[in-house]
Tab-separated table of C-alpha atoms in Angstrom:
chain	number	residue	atom	x	y	z
A	1	UNK	CA	-0.776	11.199	0.351
A	2	UNK	CA	-1.227	11.740	-3.367
A	3	UNK	CA	-4.314	10.274	-4.971
A	4	UNK	CA	-4.433	7.688	-7.760
A	5	UNK	CA	-3.890	10.380	-10.430
A	6	UNK	CA	-0.991	12.085	-8.605
A	7	UNK	CA	-3.219	14.958	-7.456
A	8	UNK	CA	-5.135	15.433	-4.221
A	9	UNK	CA	-6.706	12.306	-2.802
A	10	UNK	CA	-10.455	12.523	-3.510
A	11	UNK	CA	-11.641	12.529	0.099
A	12	UNK	CA	-15.195	13.825	0.382
A	13	UNK	CA	-18.192	13.661	2.674
A	14	UNK	CA	-20.852	13.472	-0.066
A	15	UNK	CA	-21.260	10.309	-2.112
A	16	UNK	CA	-18.170	8.763	-0.564
A	17	UNK	CA	-19.613	5.262	-0.905
A	18	UNK	CA	-19.377	5.400	-4.717
A	19	UNK	CA	-15.681	4.536	-4.847
A	20	UNK	CA	-13.120	2.488	-2.932
A	21	UNK	CA	-9.335	2.485	-2.841
A	22	UNK	CA	-6.863	-0.303	-2.204
A	23	UNK	CA	-3.621	1.268	-0.977
A	24	UNK	CA	-0.513	-0.949	-0.729
A	25	UNK	CA	2.691	0.352	0.830
A	26	UNK	CA	6.152	-1.105	1.470
A	27	UNK	CA	9.200	0.533	3.071
A	28	UNK	CA	12.350	-0.171	1.036
A	29	UNK	CA	14.673	-0.205	4.047
A	30	UNK	CA	14.737	-1.620	7.533
A	31	UNK	CA	15.093	1.906	8.947
A	32	UNK	CA	12.266	3.652	10.731
A	33	UNK	CA	8.840	2.064	10.920
A	34	UNK	CA	5.881	3.580	9.107
A	35	UNK	CA	2.550	4.354	10.775
A	36	UNK	CA	-0.306	3.844	8.301
A	37	UNK	CA	-3.815	5.083	8.901
A	38	UNK	CA	-6.433	7.432	7.528
A	39	UNK	CA	-8.190	10.714	8.254
A	40	UNK	CA	-11.710	11.748	7.331
A	41	UNK	CA	-12.744	14.955	5.545
A	42	UNK	CA	-12.984	16.735	8.931
A	43	UNK	CA	-9.377	15.748	9.760
A	44	UNK	CA	-10.262	13.168	12.414
A	45	UNK	CA	-7.854	10.214	12.492
A	46	UNK	CA	-9.027	6.630	12.236
A	47	UNK	CA	-7.205	3.519	13.505
A	48	UNK	CA	-3.565	3.075	12.507
A	49	UNK	CA	-0.933	0.327	12.386
A	50	UNK	CA	2.858	0.481	12.478
A	51	UNK	CA	5.203	-1.671	10.393
A	52	UNK	CA	7.311	-1.835	7.237
A	53	UNK	CA	4.517	-2.718	4.811
A	54	UNK	CA	0.864	-3.458	4.441
A	55	UNK	CA	-2.369	-2.472	2.762
A	56	UNK	CA	-5.592	-0.647	3.534
A	57	UNK	CA	-9.018	-0.593	1.928
A	58	UNK	CA	-10.799	2.763	2.270
A	59	UNK	CA	-13.749	4.514	0.693
A	60	UNK	CA	-13.509	8.115	-0.414
A	61	UNK	CA	-14.695	9.320	3.008
A	62	UNK	CA	-11.111	8.660	4.126
A	63	UNK	CA	-7.674	9.866	3.034
A	64	UNK	CA	-4.857	7.352	3.648
A	65	UNK	CA	-1.905	8.634	5.680
A	66	UNK	CA	1.673	7.376	6.083
A	67	UNK	CA	3.960	8.736	8.797
A	68	UNK	CA	7.542	7.804	9.662
A	69	UNK	CA	8.013	6.655	13.272
A	70	UNK	CA	11.546	7.481	14.410
A	71	UNK	CA	12.963	4.905	16.795
A	72	UNK	CA	16.349	5.209	18.540
A	73	UNK	CA	19.112	4.055	16.181
A	74	UNK	CA	16.750	3.459	13.247
A	75	UNK	CA	17.673	6.420	11.051
A	76	UNK	CA	15.507	9.246	9.823
A	77	UNK	CA	14.957	8.481	6.126
A	78	UNK	CA	12.653	5.900	4.589
A	79	UNK	CA	11.781	5.262	0.946
A	80	UNK	CA	8.242	3.923	0.697
A	81	UNK	CA	6.632	2.427	-2.418
A	82	UNK	CA	2.901	3.129	-2.621
A	83	UNK	CA	0.348	1.685	-5.062
A	84	UNK	CA	-3.241	2.935	-5.253
A	85	UNK	CA	-6.047	1.123	-7.064
A	86	UNK	CA	-9.390	2.896	-7.463
A	87	UNK	CA	-12.793	1.273	-7.970
A	88	UNK	CA	-15.728	3.453	-9.037
A	89	UNK	CA	-19.309	2.212	-9.148
A	90	UNK	CA	-21.093	2.525	-12.472
A	91	UNK	CA	-24.770	2.570	-13.245
A	92	UNK	CA	-25.789	-0.704	-14.739
C-alpha cells in the first residue's frame, strides 16, 4: 500500500512509536471482499479482517495491506478508496 505521501509506506523497526496512521478503506462495489491487515518490517503478517470497508490504526512498525478475496460468482475487480492520516509526535 502506498504511504500518506504516495511513496513507500514508512514502516520501520526503529522509533516506530513516534508516529501513527489511521487508514480508512471502502470497496466501491459489491464484488469481491477485501482482506485488510498489516505486516511488520520483517514481513510477518498481523491479524486481518475481511469485508467491504473499515479502518485500522497502526504505528509505523506496521505496513497496512489490502488483498482482494475472490469468491465464486463475485467477480475479479474491485475499486477501493483508501484514506491515510498520519500523526507524528513533536517535542514540546
